[in-house]
mmCIF file of C-alpha atoms in Angstrom:
data_model
loop_
_atom_site.group_PDB
_atom_site.id
_atom_site.type_symbol
_atom_site.label_atom_id
_atom_site.label_comp_id
_atom_site.label_asym_id
_atom_site.label_seq_id
_atom_site.Cartn_x
_atom_site.Cartn_y
_atom_site.Cartn_z
ATOM 1 C CA MET J 1 10.622 37.950 129.081
ATOM 2 C CA ASP J 2 14.033 40.261 126.840
ATOM 3 C CA PHE J 3 16.706 39.138 128.845
ATOM 4 C CA LEU J 4 17.928 42.740 129.861
ATOM 5 C CA ALA J 5 14.592 42.634 132.032
ATOM 6 C CA ARG J 6 14.057 46.048 130.500
ATOM 7 C CA ASP J 7 9.914 45.329 130.523
ATOM 8 C CA THR J 8 10.015 44.333 134.546
ATOM 9 C CA VAL J 9 9.642 47.608 135.480
ATOM 10 C CA ASP J 10 7.821 51.004 134.322
ATOM 11 C CA PHE J 11 10.118 53.139 133.082
ATOM 12 C CA SER J 12 8.882 55.243 130.025
ATOM 13 C CA SER J 13 10.710 54.547 126.007
ATOM 14 C CA ASP J 14 12.223 58.152 126.205
ATOM 15 C CA PHE J 15 13.717 57.421 129.737
ATOM 16 C CA TRP J 16 16.143 54.295 127.997
ATOM 17 C CA LYS J 17 16.351 56.575 125.244
ATOM 18 C CA GLU J 18 18.056 58.645 127.121
ATOM 19 C CA ILE J 19 20.006 56.175 128.999
ATOM 20 C CA ASP J 20 21.098 54.009 125.958
ATOM 21 C CA SER J 21 21.946 57.500 124.134
ATOM 22 C CA THR J 22 24.089 58.686 127.801
ATOM 23 C CA VAL J 23 25.997 55.153 127.264
ATOM 24 C CA VAL J 24 26.890 54.499 123.702
ATOM 25 C CA ASP J 25 28.045 58.056 123.642
ATOM 26 C CA THR J 26 30.291 57.598 125.969
ATOM 27 C CA VAL J 27 31.015 54.348 124.955
ATOM 28 C CA LYS J 28 31.801 55.181 121.724
ATOM 29 C CA LYS J 29 33.932 58.265 123.231
ATOM 30 C CA ASN J 30 35.984 56.782 125.624
ATOM 31 C CA LEU J 31 36.973 52.691 122.765
ATOM 32 C CA ILE J 32 40.836 52.700 121.547
ATOM 33 C CA GLY J 33 40.363 48.873 120.334
ATOM 34 C CA ARG J 34 37.376 49.239 118.198
ATOM 35 C CA ARG J 35 38.934 52.499 116.534
ATOM 36 C CA PHE J 36 41.367 50.665 114.412
ATOM 37 C CA LEU J 37 39.656 46.452 115.304
ATOM 38 C CA SER J 38 37.854 45.191 112.470
ATOM 39 C CA LEU J 39 34.627 44.297 114.431
ATOM 40 C CA HIS J 40 33.352 40.264 113.897
ATOM 41 C CA GLY J 41 29.355 40.401 114.427
ATOM 42 C CA PRO J 42 27.279 41.793 116.859
ATOM 43 C CA LEU J 43 26.445 37.123 116.269
ATOM 44 C CA GLY J 44 23.746 37.160 119.129
ATOM 45 C CA ALA J 45 23.094 37.589 122.801
ATOM 46 C CA GLY J 46 22.995 33.537 122.517
ATOM 47 C CA ALA J 47 26.729 33.615 121.357
ATOM 48 C CA THR J 48 28.890 32.066 124.109
ATOM 49 C CA SER J 49 31.708 30.791 122.104
ATOM 50 C CA ILE J 50 33.837 31.727 118.614
ATOM 51 C CA HIS J 51 36.478 29.617 116.642
ATOM 52 C CA ILE J 52 39.852 31.390 116.211
ATOM 53 C CA ASP J 53 41.631 30.267 113.233
ATOM 54 C CA ASN J 54 45.609 30.703 112.665
ATOM 55 C CA ILE J 55 46.418 32.108 109.263
ATOM 56 C CA ASP J 56 47.281 28.713 108.028
ATOM 57 C CA ALA J 57 44.609 26.971 109.227
ATOM 58 C CA ALA J 58 43.296 23.282 107.143
ATOM 59 C CA GLN J 59 41.449 20.858 107.358
ATOM 60 C CA GLU J 60 42.856 17.243 107.055
ATOM 61 C CA GLU J 61 40.858 13.994 106.355
ATOM 62 C CA LYS J 62 40.969 10.835 107.098
ATOM 63 C CA ASP J 63 39.330 7.798 106.468
ATOM 64 C CA GLY J 64 36.401 9.799 105.622
ATOM 65 C CA VAL J 65 36.743 11.775 109.112
ATOM 66 C CA VAL J 66 37.382 15.788 108.345
ATOM 67 C CA LYS J 67 38.734 17.966 111.494
ATOM 68 C CA THR J 68 39.897 21.995 111.288
ATOM 69 C CA VAL J 69 43.950 22.158 111.789
ATOM 70 C CA GLY J 70 45.025 25.548 114.249
ATOM 71 C CA ARG J 71 41.458 26.394 114.480
ATOM 72 C CA ARG J 72 40.283 26.565 118.132
ATOM 73 C CA TYR J 73 37.563 27.330 120.519
ATOM 74 C CA VAL J 74 36.831 30.159 123.003
ATOM 75 C CA GLU J 75 34.488 31.433 125.350
ATOM 76 C CA LEU J 76 32.770 34.964 124.911
ATOM 77 C CA PRO J 77 33.586 36.467 127.852
ATOM 78 C CA GLN J 78 30.665 38.629 129.947
ATOM 79 C CA LEU J 79 32.379 42.654 130.634
ATOM 80 C CA HIS J 80 29.589 43.994 132.508
ATOM 81 C CA GLU J 81 29.420 47.931 135.413
ATOM 82 C CA ASP J 82 26.568 48.067 136.977
ATOM 83 C CA PHE J 83 25.482 51.959 138.270
ATOM 84 C CA THR J 84 23.038 53.279 140.942
ATOM 85 C CA ILE J 85 19.581 56.195 140.303
ATOM 86 C CA TYR J 86 17.866 56.854 143.059
ATOM 87 C CA TRP J 87 14.962 57.209 143.190
ATOM 88 C CA ARG J 88 14.019 60.284 144.314
ATOM 89 C CA ASP J 89 16.395 61.575 141.830
ATOM 90 C CA ILE J 90 13.836 60.339 138.751
ATOM 91 C CA GLU J 91 10.772 60.603 140.640
ATOM 92 C CA HIS J 92 11.807 65.048 140.784
ATOM 93 C CA SER J 93 13.486 64.694 136.849
ATOM 94 C CA GLU J 94 9.532 63.532 136.571
ATOM 95 C CA MET J 95 8.021 66.192 138.616
ATOM 96 C CA THR J 96 9.661 69.022 137.477
ATOM 97 C CA ASP J 97 11.276 67.844 133.937
ATOM 98 C CA GLN J 98 13.953 68.476 134.557
ATOM 99 C CA PRO J 99 17.090 66.039 132.889
ATOM 100 C CA LEU J 100 17.870 63.352 134.991
ATOM 101 C CA ASP J 101 22.105 63.541 135.659
ATOM 102 C CA LEU J 102 22.971 60.258 134.730
ATOM 103 C CA SER J 103 26.813 60.681 135.185
ATOM 104 C CA LYS J 104 26.952 56.660 137.153
ATOM 105 C CA ALA J 105 25.985 55.895 134.129
ATOM 106 C CA ILE J 106 29.038 58.272 132.404
ATOM 107 C CA MET J 107 31.515 56.768 134.567
ATOM 108 C CA ALA J 108 30.064 53.208 134.238
ATOM 109 C CA ALA J 109 30.186 53.238 130.466
ATOM 110 C CA GLN J 110 33.956 54.368 131.155
ATOM 111 C CA ALA J 111 34.587 51.498 133.124
ATOM 112 C CA LEU J 112 33.207 49.355 130.534
ATOM 113 C CA ALA J 113 34.970 50.689 127.613
ATOM 114 C CA GLN J 114 38.301 50.464 129.662
ATOM 115 C CA LYS J 115 37.584 46.665 131.283
ATOM 116 C CA GLU J 116 36.918 45.789 126.470
ATOM 117 C CA ASP J 117 40.792 47.890 126.203
ATOM 118 C CA ARG J 118 42.528 46.089 128.322
ATOM 119 C CA LEU J 119 41.250 42.294 127.837
ATOM 120 C CA ILE J 120 42.343 43.663 123.754
ATOM 121 C CA PHE J 121 45.541 44.488 125.450
ATOM 122 C CA PHE J 122 46.166 42.028 128.179
ATOM 123 C CA GLY J 123 44.491 39.697 127.441
ATOM 124 C CA ASP J 124 42.798 37.577 130.869
ATOM 125 C CA GLU J 125 44.758 35.047 132.168
ATOM 126 C CA PHE J 126 41.335 33.779 133.437
ATOM 127 C CA LEU J 127 39.589 33.811 130.630
ATOM 128 C CA GLY J 128 42.625 32.523 128.808
ATOM 129 C CA LEU J 129 42.214 34.956 126.527
ATOM 130 C CA GLU J 130 45.525 36.992 125.667
ATOM 131 C CA GLY J 131 46.167 40.318 124.843
ATOM 132 C CA LEU J 132 48.649 41.482 121.703
ATOM 133 C CA PHE J 133 50.799 42.962 124.773
ATOM 134 C CA THR J 134 50.466 39.189 126.213
ATOM 135 C CA ALA J 135 50.397 36.886 122.558
ATOM 136 C CA GLU J 136 53.066 34.262 123.201
ATOM 137 C CA GLY J 137 54.671 35.045 118.748
ATOM 138 C CA ALA J 138 54.105 38.623 119.098
ATOM 139 C CA SER J 139 57.526 39.833 117.124
ATOM 140 C CA LYS J 140 59.390 42.151 119.551
ATOM 141 C CA ILE J 141 62.005 44.924 118.246
ATOM 142 C CA SER J 142 63.922 46.881 120.952
ATOM 143 C CA ARG J 143 62.434 49.632 120.991
ATOM 144 C CA SER J 144 65.038 53.526 121.301
ATOM 145 C CA ASP J 145 64.901 56.931 122.593
ATOM 146 C CA TRP J 146 61.931 57.969 121.804
ATOM 147 C CA THR J 147 63.341 61.422 122.966
ATOM 148 C CA VAL J 148 65.776 62.262 121.489
ATOM 149 C CA GLY J 149 65.909 63.044 117.319
ATOM 150 C CA GLU J 150 64.530 60.654 114.620
ATOM 151 C CA ASN J 151 64.288 57.555 116.431
ATOM 152 C CA ALA J 152 60.600 57.082 116.950
ATOM 153 C CA PHE J 153 60.188 58.120 113.819
ATOM 154 C CA THR J 154 62.604 55.468 112.798
ATOM 155 C CA ASP J 155 61.324 52.508 114.388
ATOM 156 C CA VAL J 156 58.172 52.965 113.119
ATOM 157 C CA VAL J 157 59.283 53.190 109.943
ATOM 158 C CA SER J 158 61.208 49.474 110.618
ATOM 159 C CA ALA J 159 58.437 47.968 111.775
ATOM 160 C CA ILE J 160 55.991 47.943 109.108
ATOM 161 C CA ALA J 161 59.361 47.389 107.120
ATOM 162 C CA GLN J 162 59.157 44.460 109.251
ATOM 163 C CA PHE J 163 55.288 43.757 108.760
ATOM 164 C CA GLN J 164 56.303 44.350 104.302
ATOM 165 C CA SER J 165 58.572 41.137 104.547
ATOM 166 C CA LYS J 166 56.659 38.872 105.474
ATOM 167 C CA SER J 167 53.422 40.256 103.079
ATOM 168 C CA LEU J 168 51.411 41.999 105.955
ATOM 169 C CA ILE J 169 49.763 44.402 103.096
ATOM 170 C CA GLY J 170 47.053 47.092 104.648
ATOM 171 C CA ARG J 171 46.579 48.986 107.691
ATOM 172 C CA TYR J 172 49.286 49.105 109.724
ATOM 173 C CA SER J 173 48.192 50.800 113.488
ATOM 174 C CA LEU J 174 50.497 52.362 116.289
ATOM 175 C CA ILE J 175 49.244 52.416 119.631
ATOM 176 C CA LEU J 176 51.191 54.135 122.521
ATOM 177 C CA SER J 177 50.975 54.736 126.186
ATOM 178 C CA PRO J 178 50.090 58.269 127.536
ATOM 179 C CA ASP J 179 53.427 59.455 128.201
ATOM 180 C CA MET J 180 55.014 57.498 124.890
ATOM 181 C CA TYR J 181 52.460 59.400 123.068
ATOM 182 C CA TYR J 182 53.430 62.567 124.199
ATOM 183 C CA LYS J 183 56.706 62.357 124.093
ATOM 184 C CA LEU J 184 56.227 62.768 120.117
ATOM 185 C CA TYR J 185 55.115 65.954 120.492
ATOM 186 C CA ARG J 186 58.846 67.815 119.940
ATOM 187 C CA LEU J 187 58.783 69.623 116.768
ATOM 188 C CA GLN J 188 61.366 68.564 114.379
ATOM 189 C CA PRO J 189 63.141 71.733 113.093
ATOM 190 C CA SER J 190 64.228 70.769 109.761
ATOM 191 C CA LEU J 191 60.957 69.430 109.190
ATOM 192 C CA GLY J 192 58.549 71.833 110.420
ATOM 193 C CA MET J 193 56.054 69.269 111.681
ATOM 194 C CA THR J 194 55.917 66.599 115.550
ATOM 195 C CA GLU J 195 57.648 63.589 115.331
ATOM 196 C CA GLU J 196 54.161 63.336 115.907
ATOM 197 C CA GLU J 197 52.415 64.478 112.445
ATOM 198 C CA ARG J 198 55.406 63.062 110.654
ATOM 199 C CA ILE J 199 54.634 58.987 112.140
ATOM 200 C CA ARG J 200 50.281 59.737 111.542
ATOM 201 C CA LYS J 201 51.122 61.200 108.313
ATOM 202 C CA ILE J 202 52.806 57.352 107.145
ATOM 203 C CA LEU J 203 50.274 55.804 108.391
ATOM 204 C CA ASN J 204 47.211 56.898 107.542
ATOM 205 C CA GLY J 205 46.800 58.216 110.674
ATOM 206 C CA HIS J 206 46.166 55.594 112.784
ATOM 207 C CA ILE J 207 48.222 56.579 115.971
ATOM 208 C CA TYR J 208 46.369 56.396 119.175
ATOM 209 C CA SER J 209 46.766 56.253 122.450
ATOM 210 C CA SER J 210 44.896 54.638 125.023
ATOM 211 C CA PRO J 211 44.771 55.325 129.293
ATOM 212 C CA VAL J 212 45.007 51.780 130.121
ATOM 213 C CA LEU J 213 48.063 50.692 128.692
ATOM 214 C CA GLY J 214 50.348 52.709 132.102
ATOM 215 C CA GLU J 215 53.491 53.665 130.840
ATOM 216 C CA GLY J 216 55.906 53.286 128.788
ATOM 217 C CA LYS J 217 53.991 50.429 126.334
ATOM 218 C CA ALA J 218 54.123 50.723 122.437
ATOM 219 C CA VAL J 219 52.893 48.044 120.248
ATOM 220 C CA MET J 220 51.852 48.521 115.605
ATOM 221 C CA VAL J 221 49.287 46.330 114.584
ATOM 222 C CA CYS J 222 48.416 45.645 111.184
ATOM 223 C CA ALA J 223 45.161 45.409 111.988
ATOM 224 C CA GLU J 224 43.151 43.700 108.770
ATOM 225 C CA PRO J 225 40.267 41.729 109.318
ATOM 226 C CA GLN J 226 41.884 38.478 108.063
ATOM 227 C CA TYR J 227 45.055 38.662 110.714
ATOM 228 C CA MET J 228 43.028 40.316 114.084
ATOM 229 C CA ASP J 229 39.696 41.437 114.477
ATOM 230 C CA LEU J 230 37.764 41.961 117.797
ATOM 231 C CA ALA J 231 34.502 39.132 117.571
ATOM 232 C CA VAL J 232 31.538 40.155 119.789
ATOM 233 C CA GLY J 233 28.347 38.962 120.493
ATOM 234 C CA LYS J 234 25.858 41.387 122.336
ATOM 235 C CA ASP J 235 26.965 44.359 121.446
ATOM 236 C CA ILE J 236 26.503 47.300 124.577
ATOM 237 C CA GLU J 237 23.403 47.837 126.210
ATOM 238 C CA THR J 238 22.475 48.337 128.880
ATOM 239 C CA GLY J 239 19.715 46.870 130.999
ATOM 240 C CA TYR J 240 17.833 46.428 134.402
ATOM 241 C CA LEU J 241 19.115 44.824 137.672
ATOM 242 C CA GLU J 242 17.689 45.566 140.521
ATOM 243 C CA THR J 243 15.602 47.729 143.577
ATOM 244 C CA THR J 244 17.898 47.877 146.424
ATOM 245 C CA ASP J 245 16.400 50.013 149.462
ATOM 246 C CA PHE J 246 13.864 51.136 146.390
ATOM 247 C CA ASN J 247 16.940 52.384 144.363
ATOM 248 C CA HIS J 248 17.480 51.330 140.082
ATOM 249 C CA VAL J 249 20.398 49.440 139.401
ATOM 250 C CA PHE J 250 21.613 48.660 136.156
ATOM 251 C CA ARG J 251 23.745 46.886 133.747
ATOM 252 C CA ILE J 252 25.465 47.775 130.926
ATOM 253 C CA VAL J 253 26.733 44.280 129.685
ATOM 254 C CA GLU J 254 28.839 43.003 126.170
ATOM 255 C CA THR J 255 30.030 39.518 125.512
ATOM 256 C CA VAL J 256 33.348 39.809 122.690
ATOM 257 C CA ALA J 257 36.621 38.054 122.863
ATOM 258 C CA LEU J 258 39.631 39.334 120.763
ATOM 259 C CA ARG J 259 40.486 36.797 118.205
ATOM 260 C CA ILE J 260 44.411 37.065 116.779
ATOM 261 C CA LYS J 261 44.974 35.089 113.679
ATOM 262 C CA CYS J 262 48.612 35.744 112.506
ATOM 263 C CA LYS J 263 51.086 36.977 115.786
ATOM 264 C CA ASP J 264 53.147 38.310 112.769
ATOM 265 C CA ALA J 265 50.924 40.963 112.979
ATOM 266 C CA ILE J 266 51.269 42.152 116.291
ATOM 267 C CA ILE J 267 55.429 43.914 116.067
ATOM 268 C CA ILE J 268 55.851 45.307 120.269
ATOM 269 C CA PHE J 269 57.762 47.536 120.981
ATOM 270 C CA GLU J 270 59.993 47.165 124.160
#
């Protein structure tokens, strides 16, 4: 039996295609972390853990026994969100051949996308996972007032210089809370462009805003896979959970974990 339990209910393949396309399209629009992180996987639904190597991980041997120093194992946690479709709505859609209202599926997919992004940015103490803002040993830069002059651009350039001084070369991505992002929409009269356009140009377009960051948050990463990636066991998919009062309950599920291999590849502006 498929663990998603789709074979326990008599829904057509077209019904599941509509559910899948709605959920996948929604999460693609809402996920921010996956826009700058490389994916490792999918490894499969049965993958329960993943190893994280420090950048200087190495093998050591003693008396014919080998161990890897700088490696640790973490659980691939399960994230999920549930939604319900009323049985009468399904019957009406099938009877009239009208589209089924999947608003609840869309809201659940949005919630799951934000749950994944919160895990990426803030980790989870309960799971023992670090995020980009909570990684112990991550670099920090004192942030200037980004509402004044060229301060934001200057801070970003300083971060790039810090990465390059440590030979961290690659894709540099800036991720901001919405309030910090919209502060960059100030015209620089001498240049004829906004601060956002100027920073976007130097970062080759890799500037993002995420609502899960709240307010006053900014982080920059060198998001090459040798420094960090997103390990995916079971990628986002929808299964059938149960019937309650004749209504149908579905679950969107994934298993995923952020792997930070080099703390120097993170710079937090604070």
